[in-house]
Amino acid sequence: MLEVKELAIEFYNREEKTWSEAVHKVSFKLEKGKVLGIVGESGSGKSVTSFSIMRLHDSKNTNITGEIDFDNISLLNLSDNEIRNFRGNKISMIFQEPMTSLNPVFTCGYQVQEAIMLHQNVDKATAKAQTIALFKEVQLPRPENIFESYPHQLSGGQKQRVMIAMALSCNPELLIADEPTTALDVTVQKTILDLLLRLKNERNMGLIFISHDLAVISEIADELLVMYKGDIVEQGPAKQLFKNPQHPYTKGLLACRPAPQRRLKKLPIVADFLNEDKNVAVRHLLDINSYTNEEIEQRRHELYTQKPLLQVQNLCTWYPIKKGLFGKTTSFVKAVDDITFDVFPGETLGLVGESGCGKTTLGRSILRLVEPTSGKIIFDGTDLIKASKADLRRMRRDVQIIFQDPYSSLNPKITVGNAIMEPLQVHKVFNTDQERKAHVLHLLEKVNLNPEHFDRYPHEFSGGQRQRIVIARALALQPKFIICDESVSALDVSVQAQVLNLLRELQQEFGLTYIFISHDLAVVKHISDRMIVMNKGKVEEEGFPEVIYNSPKAEYTKKLIEAIPGAGSIAI
């Protein structure tokens, strides 16, 4: 169906007036009805390669050489008008971020209906009927309501299903799925993978599935390409490659993702495997790096013989639903519903659950960023519910938060150095800005960034670097307690490993206490001393990570564990 030969892609840099190569002479094939997985970190060239198949690059600033043959037709030789007949019609694409791919001012139904009318030359009523049928096919609830809904009214998983419906609207022969499950809950991710496989089988399509996560790709791919810095470093049958990877980069990608079956003190990172000097040591890393039972028991004894640093008692945060002419409250959304737990000094308490379970609202309620409805929040002996504004301001020196999206939580108009220095100025820490700057430079070094980064802006950094910046900002006031809200969910698995290692190192150095919030049970199990599983505002179960993972009591917890990708497919 598809054959790519010696594909090379260069982009023109207007500022430097030079060409830089993003993809270097890659070759691969895809048969009809098969799934080709392309895996690699951000910047490896996987999305750039897939965009070239649909000719989505700016032709003025892009130089593409080689061959891309689809059904024995050379796509690179087609005119702009000719390639439009292939896009959406014969070859379709699911883009990485559905919220930015859907137009926020049009309903979801209209956008799919428009694609059908454009390519199939049918009337509006027929296109609407086909759209609703597609929504049913991708298992969207209440398809007629979804047709009239705007993108912001849907969950992440529902938006992704709308994008899949749009991609399938013209019965393509080839579907390209570019990171279609990144940052989705593990359960939603599993349903999307199952859905794509079912639709591929029913329609006998070819599927190219792109991801940075080998565990996810292990669930779906027949053949696999591993890309690194624009080159294919390894390719072959997926099962064979997962069981017996040959290239150090592939081994690194497999090893750096937290695996529920083991508990390591420090996650391996890709750089360890690419460094020839470390390669021998890395082979034994998983054995020597695991916690012993004696070490775990010793840590638990030290943690749980102390007085709690935080006590949450019968906490409720309810949101009123107002209806009627005079805005009368008719019912409540019980985001946090009668939750009680303690957190001890130096502990990492993991909060895990799907989107909408209340874990983020719980974290924000503790900080009084969201006002609780009732209950008690006692931090270091002070009830924060009854605290005055002055007391809360003092408390916020000791309690910090790392938000989910580092880019949206940094001001794009100020340099990262000033962003980290700002809380020091607000709380009047140190006497001069010169002293504050010295402290910020020290913090940048702690999170493995360089002094010259002080004067750069957020957009000049990668996702992993931005996450390090917001960690440095959280550390600026030397807090006792940090809430990490989905702080690694959208990162490459290799960058995720680095950030998780950094959080643990900082905890050991500064005696920090964490609440670590995530939808990924494997990540929470790796970093947590204890875990709480949340569902619909309530605690499903609470306990030590290995106990919950090996002997889950709640059906909901079992569902989360079963949804962890690649649990039995890859060599770990």
Coordinates of C-alpha atoms in Angstrom, one line a residue:
M1 CA 0.0 0.0 0.0
L2 CA 2.7 2.5 1.0
E3 CA 6.4 2.5 0.2
V4 CA 8.8 5.2 1.4
K5 CA 12.3 5.2 -0.1
E6 CA 15.3 7.2 1.0
L7 CA 13.1 10.0 2.4
A8 CA 15.1 13.1 3.5
I9 CA 13.5 16.3 4.8
E10 CA 15.2 19.7 5.4
F11 CA 13.8 22.9 6.8
Y12 CA 15.0 26.4 6.1
N13 CA 16.0 28.5 9.1
R14 CA 15.2 32.1 8.1
E15 CA 17.2 33.7 11.0
E16 CA 20.4 31.7 10.3
K17 CA 19.7 31.4 6.6
T18 CA 20.7 27.7 6.6
W19 CA 19.0 24.4 5.9
S20 CA 18.8 21.8 8.7
E21 CA 18.0 18.1 8.1
A22 CA 15.1 16.7 10.2
V23 CA 14.9 13.3 8.6
H24 CA 17.8 11.4 7.0
K25 CA 17.1 8.9 4.2
V26 CA 14.5 6.7 5.9
S27 CA 12.8 3.8 4.1
F28 CA 9.9 1.6 5.1
K29 CA 6.8 -0.2 3.8
L30 CA 3.2 -0.7 5.0
E31 CA 0.8 -3.5 3.8
K32 CA -2.9 -3.1 3.7
G33 CA -4.6 -4.1 7.0
K34 CA -1.4 -3.9 9.0
V35 CA -0.3 -1.5 11.7
L36 CA 3.1 0.2 11.5
G37 CA 4.3 1.7 14.8
I38 CA 6.8 4.7 14.7
V39 CA 8.3 5.4 18.1
G40 CA 10.9 7.9 19.3
E41 CA 11.3 11.0 21.5
S42 CA 10.1 14.5 20.6
G43 CA 12.4 15.7 17.8
S44 CA 13.2 12.3 16.5
G45 CA 11.4 13.0 13.2
K46 CA 8.4 10.7 13.5
S47 CA 5.7 13.4 13.1
V48 CA 7.7 15.2 10.4
T49 CA 7.8 11.9 8.4
S50 CA 4.1 11.4 8.7
F51 CA 3.3 15.0 7.7
S52 CA 5.4 14.4 4.5
I53 CA 3.1 11.5 3.5
M54 CA 0.2 13.9 3.3
R55 CA 2.3 16.8 2.0
L56 CA 1.4 19.0 4.9
H57 CA 4.8 20.9 5.1
D58 CA 5.2 24.4 3.9
S59 CA 6.7 23.9 0.4
K60 CA 8.6 27.2 0.4
N61 CA 10.6 26.4 3.5
T62 CA 10.8 22.6 3.2
N63 CA 13.0 20.5 0.9
I64 CA 11.8 16.8 0.5
T65 CA 13.8 14.2 -1.5
G66 CA 13.3 10.5 -2.0
E67 CA 10.1 8.7 -2.9
I68 CA 6.6 8.2 -1.3
D69 CA 4.5 5.8 -3.3
F70 CA 0.9 5.2 -2.3
D71 CA -1.0 2.5 -4.4
N72 CA 1.9 2.9 -7.0
I73 CA 1.3 6.7 -7.2
S74 CA 4.1 9.0 -6.4
L75 CA 2.7 11.5 -3.9
L76 CA 5.7 13.8 -4.1
N77 CA 5.1 14.4 -7.8
L78 CA 1.4 15.3 -7.5
S79 CA 0.3 19.0 -7.9
D80 CA -1.4 20.8 -5.0
N81 CA -4.8 20.2 -6.4
E82 CA -4.1 16.5 -7.0
I83 CA -2.9 15.9 -3.5
R84 CA -6.1 17.4 -2.1
N85 CA -8.0 14.5 -3.5
F86 CA -5.9 12.1 -1.4
R87 CA -6.0 14.1 1.8
G88 CA -8.9 13.1 4.0
N89 CA -10.2 10.9 1.1
K90 CA -7.6 8.1 0.7
I91 CA -5.2 9.1 3.4
S92 CA -6.4 10.6 6.7
M93 CA -4.8 11.8 9.9
I94 CA -5.7 12.0 13.6
F95 CA -3.6 14.9 15.0
Q96 CA -1.9 14.9 18.4
E97 CA -3.9 17.5 20.2
P98 CA -7.7 17.3 19.4
M99 CA -8.5 20.6 21.1
T100 CA -6.2 22.6 18.8
S101 CA -7.3 20.5 15.7
L102 CA -11.0 21.2 16.2
N103 CA -12.4 24.7 15.5
P104 CA -13.7 26.1 18.9
V105 CA -16.4 28.2 17.2
F106 CA -18.2 25.4 15.3
T107 CA -20.0 22.4 16.7
C108 CA -18.3 19.0 16.5
G109 CA -21.1 17.7 14.2
Y110 CA -20.7 20.6 11.8
Q111 CA -17.0 20.0 11.4
V112 CA -17.3 16.3 10.5
Q113 CA -20.4 17.0 8.3
E114 CA -18.3 19.7 6.4
A115 CA -15.6 17.1 5.6
I116 CA -18.1 14.6 4.3
M117 CA -19.9 17.2 2.1
L118 CA -16.5 18.5 0.8
H119 CA -15.2 15.0 -0.3
Q120 CA -18.3 13.0 -1.0
N121 CA -20.6 15.6 -2.8
V122 CA -23.7 14.7 -0.7
D123 CA -26.4 17.0 0.7
K124 CA -26.5 18.3 4.2
A125 CA -29.1 15.9 5.6
T126 CA -27.2 12.9 4.2
A127 CA -23.9 14.2 5.7
K128 CA -25.5 14.7 9.1
A129 CA -26.9 11.2 9.1
Q130 CA -23.4 9.8 8.2
T131 CA -21.8 11.9 10.9
I132 CA -24.2 10.6 13.6
A133 CA -23.6 7.1 12.3
L134 CA -19.8 7.7 12.6
F135 CA -20.2 9.0 16.2
K136 CA -22.0 5.8 17.0
E137 CA -19.3 3.7 15.4
V138 CA -16.6 5.4 17.5
Q139 CA -18.8 4.7 20.6
L140 CA -19.5 8.3 21.5
P141 CA -22.4 8.6 24.1
R142 CA -25.5 10.4 22.9
P143 CA -24.4 11.0 19.3
E144 CA -27.2 13.5 18.6
N145 CA -26.1 15.6 21.6
I146 CA -22.4 15.4 20.6
F147 CA -23.4 16.6 17.1
E148 CA -24.6 19.9 18.6
S149 CA -21.8 20.2 21.2
Y150 CA -18.8 22.5 20.9
P151 CA -15.2 21.0 21.5
H152 CA -14.8 22.6 25.0
Q153 CA -18.0 20.8 26.2
L154 CA -16.4 17.4 25.7
S155 CA -13.8 15.4 27.6
G156 CA -10.3 14.7 26.2
G157 CA -11.3 11.1 25.2
Q158 CA -14.6 12.3 23.6
K159 CA -12.7 15.0 21.5
Q160 CA -10.3 12.3 20.4
R161 CA -13.2 10.2 19.2
V162 CA -14.6 13.1 17.3
M163 CA -11.2 13.4 15.5
I164 CA -11.2 9.7 14.8
A165 CA -14.8 10.0 13.3
M166 CA -13.6 12.9 11.1
A167 CA -10.6 11.0 10.0
L168 CA -12.8 8.0 9.0
S169 CA -15.5 10.1 7.4
C170 CA -14.4 9.5 3.8
N171 CA -13.4 5.8 4.2
P172 CA -9.6 6.2 3.9
E173 CA -7.3 3.4 2.9
L174 CA -4.6 4.7 5.2
L175 CA -5.0 6.2 8.6
I176 CA -2.1 8.1 10.4
A177 CA -2.6 8.4 14.1
D178 CA -0.1 11.0 15.5
E179 CA 0.2 10.5 19.3
P180 CA -3.6 10.0 19.6
T181 CA -3.4 8.9 23.3
T182 CA -0.8 11.3 24.8
A183 CA -2.0 12.7 28.2
L184 CA -5.2 10.6 28.2
D185 CA -6.2 8.5 31.2
V186 CA -4.9 4.9 30.9
T187 CA -8.4 3.6 30.7
V188 CA -9.4 6.1 28.0
Q189 CA -6.2 5.3 26.2
K190 CA -7.0 1.6 26.2
T191 CA -10.5 2.2 24.8
I192 CA -9.0 4.4 22.0
L193 CA -6.4 1.7 21.1
D194 CA -9.1 -1.0 21.1
L195 CA -11.3 1.3 19.0
L196 CA -8.6 1.9 16.4
L197 CA -7.8 -1.8 16.1
R198 CA -11.5 -2.7 15.7
L199 CA -12.0 0.0 13.0
K200 CA -8.8 -1.0 11.2
N201 CA -10.0 -4.7 11.1
E202 CA -13.5 -3.8 10.0
R203 CA -12.4 -1.5 7.3
N204 CA -9.2 -3.3 6.3
M205 CA -7.2 -0.1 6.5
G206 CA -3.5 0.4 6.8
L207 CA -2.6 2.2 10.1
I208 CA 0.5 4.2 11.0
F209 CA 0.6 4.7 14.8
I210 CA 3.0 7.3 16.1
S211 CA 4.0 7.5 19.8
H212 CA 6.9 8.3 22.2
D213 CA 5.8 5.4 24.4
L214 CA 6.9 1.8 23.4
A215 CA 4.5 0.3 26.0
V216 CA 1.6 1.9 24.2
I217 CA 2.8 0.9 20.7
S218 CA 3.2 -2.7 22.0
E219 CA -0.6 -2.9 22.3
I220 CA -1.3 -2.2 18.6
A221 CA 1.7 -2.5 16.2
D222 CA 2.6 -5.4 13.8
E223 CA 5.8 -3.7 12.5
L224 CA 7.9 -1.2 14.3
L225 CA 10.3 1.6 13.4
V226 CA 12.4 3.2 16.1
M227 CA 13.6 6.8 15.2
Y228 CA 16.3 8.8 16.8
K229 CA 17.5 12.2 15.6
G230 CA 16.0 11.7 12.1
D231 CA 17.3 8.2 11.5
I232 CA 15.7 4.8 11.8
V233 CA 17.9 3.0 14.3
E234 CA 15.9 -0.3 14.5
Q235 CA 13.0 -1.8 12.6
G236 CA 11.3 -5.2 12.4
P237 CA 8.3 -7.2 13.7
A238 CA 7.0 -5.6 16.8
K239 CA 6.8 -8.7 19.0
Q240 CA 10.4 -9.6 18.1
L241 CA 11.7 -6.1 18.8
F242 CA 9.9 -5.8 22.2
K243 CA 11.2 -9.1 23.4
N244 CA 14.8 -8.7 22.1
P245 CA 15.7 -5.1 21.3
Q246 CA 19.2 -4.7 19.7
H247 CA 19.9 -0.9 19.6
P248 CA 20.9 0.9 22.9
Y249 CA 18.3 3.6 22.2
T250 CA 15.5 1.1 22.0
K251 CA 16.7 -0.6 25.2
G252 CA 16.7 2.8 26.9
L253 CA 13.2 3.6 25.8
L254 CA 12.0 0.3 27.2
A255 CA 13.8 0.6 30.5
C256 CA 13.0 4.2 31.4
R257 CA 9.3 3.8 31.8
P258 CA 8.2 2.8 35.3
A259 CA 7.1 -0.8 35.4
P260 CA 4.6 -2.0 38.0
Q261 CA 6.5 -5.3 38.4
R262 CA 9.5 -3.7 40.0
R263 CA 10.4 -0.8 42.3
L264 CA 13.6 1.1 41.5
K265 CA 15.4 3.7 43.5
K266 CA 16.3 5.5 40.3
L267 CA 14.9 5.0 36.8
P268 CA 17.4 4.4 33.9
I269 CA 17.4 7.2 31.3
V270 CA 18.1 6.9 27.6
A271 CA 21.4 8.7 27.9
D272 CA 22.8 5.9 30.1
F273 CA 22.3 3.4 27.3
L274 CA 23.7 5.6 24.6
N275 CA 26.9 6.3 26.6
E276 CA 29.3 3.5 25.8
D277 CA 31.3 4.0 29.0
K278 CA 28.1 3.3 31.1
N279 CA 26.8 0.5 29.0
V280 CA 28.3 -2.3 31.1
A281 CA 27.0 -0.7 34.4
V282 CA 23.5 -0.3 32.8
R283 CA 23.2 -4.0 32.2
H284 CA 23.1 -4.6 35.9
L285 CA 21.2 -1.4 36.8
L286 CA 17.8 -3.0 37.3
D287 CA 19.2 -5.6 39.8
I288 CA 21.4 -3.3 41.9
N289 CA 18.9 -0.4 41.8
S290 CA 15.9 -2.2 43.3
Y291 CA 14.7 -1.5 46.8
T292 CA 15.2 -4.4 49.2
N293 CA 12.4 -5.4 51.7
E294 CA 14.6 -4.3 54.6
E295 CA 15.1 -0.8 53.0
I296 CA 11.3 -0.4 52.4
E297 CA 10.5 -1.5 56.0
Q298 CA 13.1 0.9 57.4
R299 CA 11.8 3.9 55.5
R300 CA 8.2 3.1 56.5
H301 CA 9.2 2.9 60.2
E302 CA 10.9 6.3 59.9
L303 CA 7.9 7.9 58.1
Y304 CA 5.0 6.5 60.1
T305 CA 6.4 6.9 63.6
Q306 CA 6.2 10.7 63.1
K307 CA 3.3 13.2 63.7
P308 CA 1.4 13.9 60.4
L309 CA 2.4 17.1 58.6
L310 CA -1.0 17.3 56.9
Q311 CA -4.3 16.0 58.2
V312 CA -7.4 16.1 55.9
Q313 CA -10.6 15.3 57.7
N314 CA -14.0 14.8 56.1
L315 CA -13.2 17.2 53.3
C316 CA -16.0 18.1 50.9
T317 CA -15.8 20.4 47.8
W318 CA -19.1 20.6 46.1
Y319 CA -20.0 22.7 43.0
P320 CA -23.6 24.0 42.8
I321 CA -25.6 23.3 39.7
K322 CA -27.9 26.3 39.2
K323 CA -31.0 26.1 37.0
G324 CA -34.2 28.0 36.5
L325 CA -35.1 31.7 36.0
F326 CA -33.5 32.9 39.2
G327 CA -30.5 30.7 39.2
K328 CA -31.7 28.4 42.0
T329 CA -29.4 25.6 43.1
T330 CA -31.0 22.3 42.1
S331 CA -28.1 19.9 42.9
F332 CA -24.4 19.6 43.4
V333 CA -21.4 18.1 41.7
K334 CA -19.6 16.4 44.5
A335 CA -16.0 16.7 43.2
V336 CA -14.5 15.9 46.6
D337 CA -16.9 14.0 48.9
D338 CA -16.0 13.3 52.5
I339 CA -12.3 12.4 52.2
T340 CA -10.0 11.8 55.1
F341 CA -6.2 11.0 55.1
D342 CA -2.9 12.0 56.6
V343 CA 0.5 12.9 55.0
F344 CA 3.7 12.4 57.0
P345 CA 6.9 14.5 56.8
G346 CA 9.2 13.3 54.0
E347 CA 6.4 11.0 52.5
T348 CA 5.2 10.9 48.9
L349 CA 1.4 10.2 48.9
G350 CA 0.2 9.2 45.4
L351 CA -3.3 10.2 44.2
V352 CA -4.4 8.1 41.2
G353 CA -7.7 8.1 39.2
E354 CA -9.2 9.0 35.9
S355 CA -10.0 12.6 34.8
G356 CA -13.0 13.9 36.7
C357 CA -12.4 11.7 39.8
G358 CA -11.7 14.8 42.0
K359 CA -7.9 14.4 42.5
T360 CA -6.9 17.8 41.1
T361 CA -9.8 19.5 43.0
L362 CA -8.6 17.8 46.2
G363 CA -5.1 19.2 45.7
R364 CA -6.4 22.7 45.0
S365 CA -8.8 22.5 48.0
I366 CA -5.8 21.7 50.3
L367 CA -4.1 24.9 49.1
R368 CA -7.4 26.9 49.3
L369 CA -7.1 27.7 45.6
V370 CA -10.6 26.2 45.5
E371 CA -12.8 26.9 48.5
P372 CA -13.9 23.7 50.3
T373 CA -17.5 23.2 51.3
S374 CA -16.8 21.6 54.7
G375 CA -14.2 19.6 56.6
K376 CA -10.8 20.3 58.1
I377 CA -7.3 20.8 56.5
I378 CA -4.7 20.9 59.3
F379 CA -1.2 21.7 58.1
D380 CA 1.6 21.8 60.6
G381 CA -0.9 22.3 63.4
T382 CA -3.0 25.1 61.7
D383 CA -6.5 24.6 60.4
L384 CA -6.3 26.2 56.9
I385 CA -10.1 26.3 56.6
K386 CA -10.2 28.8 59.5
A387 CA -7.0 30.6 58.5
S388 CA -7.0 34.4 57.8
K389 CA -5.7 35.8 54.5
A390 CA -2.4 36.7 56.3
D391 CA -2.0 33.2 57.7
L392 CA -2.7 31.7 54.2
R393 CA -0.1 33.9 52.6
R394 CA 2.5 32.7 55.2
M395 CA 1.4 29.1 54.7
R396 CA 1.9 29.4 50.9
R397 CA 5.7 29.8 51.6
D398 CA 5.6 26.2 53.0
V399 CA 3.1 24.7 50.5
Q400 CA 3.7 24.9 46.8
I401 CA 2.2 23.4 43.6
I402 CA 3.6 22.2 40.3
F403 CA 0.8 22.5 37.8
Q404 CA 0.0 20.0 35.0
D405 CA 1.0 22.2 32.0
P406 CA 4.2 24.1 32.6
Y407 CA 3.8 26.3 29.5
S408 CA 0.5 27.7 30.6
S409 CA 1.7 28.2 34.2
L410 CA 4.6 30.4 33.1
N411 CA 4.2 34.0 32.0
P412 CA 5.4 34.0 28.3
K413 CA 6.3 37.7 28.6
I414 CA 8.9 37.4 31.4
T415 CA 12.1 35.5 31.5
V416 CA 12.3 32.2 33.4
G417 CA 14.8 33.7 35.8
N418 CA 12.3 36.5 36.8
A419 CA 9.5 34.0 37.0
I420 CA 11.4 32.0 39.6
M421 CA 12.5 35.2 41.4
E422 CA 9.0 36.7 41.6
P423 CA 7.8 34.6 44.6
L424 CA 11.0 35.6 46.5
Q425 CA 10.1 39.3 45.9
V426 CA 6.5 38.8 46.9
H427 CA 7.5 37.2 50.2
K428 CA 10.4 39.5 50.7
V429 CA 13.0 36.7 50.9
F430 CA 16.6 38.1 50.9
N431 CA 17.4 41.8 51.0
T432 CA 18.3 42.5 47.4
D433 CA 17.5 41.3 43.9
Q434 CA 21.2 40.4 43.5
E435 CA 20.9 38.0 46.4
R436 CA 17.7 36.6 45.0
K437 CA 19.3 36.1 41.5
A438 CA 22.1 34.2 43.1
H439 CA 19.6 31.9 44.8
V440 CA 17.7 31.4 41.5
L441 CA 21.0 30.5 39.7
H442 CA 21.6 27.9 42.4
L443 CA 18.1 26.5 41.9
L444 CA 18.6 26.3 38.1
E445 CA 21.7 24.3 38.8
K446 CA 19.8 22.0 41.1
V447 CA 17.3 21.1 38.4
N448 CA 20.0 20.6 35.8
L449 CA 19.7 23.8 33.9
N450 CA 22.4 26.3 33.0
P451 CA 23.0 29.9 34.3
E452 CA 22.4 31.4 30.8
H453 CA 18.8 30.0 30.9
F454 CA 18.0 32.8 33.4
D455 CA 17.5 35.3 30.6
R456 CA 15.5 33.1 28.2
Y457 CA 11.7 33.0 27.7
P458 CA 9.5 29.9 28.3
H459 CA 9.0 29.3 24.5
E460 CA 12.7 28.8 24.1
F461 CA 12.7 25.5 26.1
S462 CA 11.5 22.0 25.5
G463 CA 8.6 20.5 27.5
G464 CA 11.0 18.7 29.9
Q465 CA 13.1 21.8 30.5
R466 CA 9.9 23.9 31.2
Q467 CA 8.9 21.3 33.8
R468 CA 12.3 21.7 35.5
I469 CA 11.7 25.5 35.5
V470 CA 8.4 25.2 37.4
I471 CA 10.0 22.7 39.8
A472 CA 12.7 25.3 40.5
R473 CA 10.0 28.0 41.0
A474 CA 8.2 25.6 43.5
L475 CA 11.5 25.2 45.4
A476 CA 12.3 28.9 45.5
L477 CA 10.6 29.6 48.9
Q478 CA 12.1 26.4 50.4
P479 CA 8.8 24.8 51.1
K480 CA 8.0 21.8 53.3
F481 CA 5.3 20.4 51.1
I482 CA 4.7 20.3 47.3
I483 CA 1.6 19.1 45.4
C484 CA 2.6 17.7 42.0
D485 CA -0.5 17.8 39.7
E486 CA 0.0 15.6 36.7
S487 CA 3.5 17.0 36.4
V488 CA 4.8 14.3 34.0
S489 CA 1.7 13.2 32.1
A490 CA 2.5 14.8 28.7
L491 CA 6.3 14.2 28.7
D492 CA 8.3 11.8 26.6
V493 CA 8.9 8.6 28.7
S494 CA 12.7 9.4 28.7
V495 CA 12.1 13.0 30.0
Q496 CA 9.5 11.7 32.4
A497 CA 12.1 9.4 33.9
Q498 CA 14.5 12.3 34.4
V499 CA 11.8 14.5 36.1
L500 CA 10.8 11.6 38.4
N501 CA 14.4 11.0 39.4
L502 CA 14.9 14.7 40.0
L503 CA 11.8 14.9 42.3
R504 CA 13.1 12.0 44.3
E505 CA 16.6 13.5 44.6
L506 CA 15.2 16.8 45.7
Q507 CA 13.0 15.1 48.3
Q508 CA 16.1 13.4 49.8
E509 CA 18.2 16.6 49.8
F510 CA 15.6 19.0 51.2
G511 CA 13.3 16.7 53.2
L512 CA 10.3 17.5 51.0
T513 CA 6.8 16.0 51.4
Y514 CA 4.8 15.4 48.2
I515 CA 1.3 14.7 47.1
F516 CA 1.8 13.2 43.6
I517 CA -1.3 13.3 41.4
S518 CA -1.5 11.2 38.2
H519 CA -3.8 9.1 36.1
D520 CA -1.0 6.7 35.5
L521 CA -0.9 3.9 38.1
A522 CA 2.6 2.7 37.0
V523 CA 4.1 6.2 37.6
V524 CA 2.3 6.6 41.0
K525 CA 3.4 3.1 42.1
H526 CA 7.1 4.0 41.3
I527 CA 7.3 7.2 43.2
S528 CA 4.8 6.8 46.1
D529 CA 5.2 5.5 49.6
R530 CA 1.4 5.2 49.9
M531 CA -1.4 5.4 47.4
I532 CA -5.0 6.6 47.4
V533 CA -7.2 5.5 44.5
M534 CA -10.0 8.1 43.8
N535 CA -13.2 7.7 41.9
K536 CA -16.1 10.1 41.6
G537 CA -14.9 12.2 44.5
K538 CA -14.5 9.3 47.0
V539 CA -11.6 7.1 48.1
E540 CA -11.9 3.6 46.5
E541 CA -8.9 2.2 48.4
E542 CA -5.8 3.3 50.2
G543 CA -2.6 1.5 51.1
F544 CA 1.0 0.6 50.1
P545 CA 1.6 0.6 46.3
E546 CA 2.7 -3.1 45.9
V547 CA -0.3 -4.2 48.0
I548 CA -2.8 -2.3 45.9
Y549 CA -1.1 -3.4 42.6
N550 CA -0.9 -7.1 43.5
S551 CA -4.1 -7.4 45.5
P552 CA -6.6 -4.7 44.4
K553 CA -9.8 -4.8 46.4
A554 CA -12.0 -2.4 44.3
E555 CA -13.2 -3.2 40.8
Y556 CA -12.3 0.3 39.7
T557 CA -8.6 -0.3 40.8
K558 CA -8.5 -3.6 38.9
K559 CA -9.7 -1.7 35.8
L560 CA -6.9 0.9 36.2
I561 CA -4.3 -1.9 36.5
E562 CA -5.6 -3.8 33.5
A563 CA -5.4 -0.6 31.4
I564 CA -1.6 -0.1 32.0
P565 CA -0.1 -0.5 28.5
G566 CA 2.5 -3.1 27.6
A567 CA 2.4 -4.9 31.0
G568 CA 3.0 -8.3 29.4
S569 CA 4.3 -7.5 26.0
I570 CA 7.7 -6.0 26.4
A571 CA 11.1 -7.0 27.8
I572 CA 11.6 -4.9 30.9

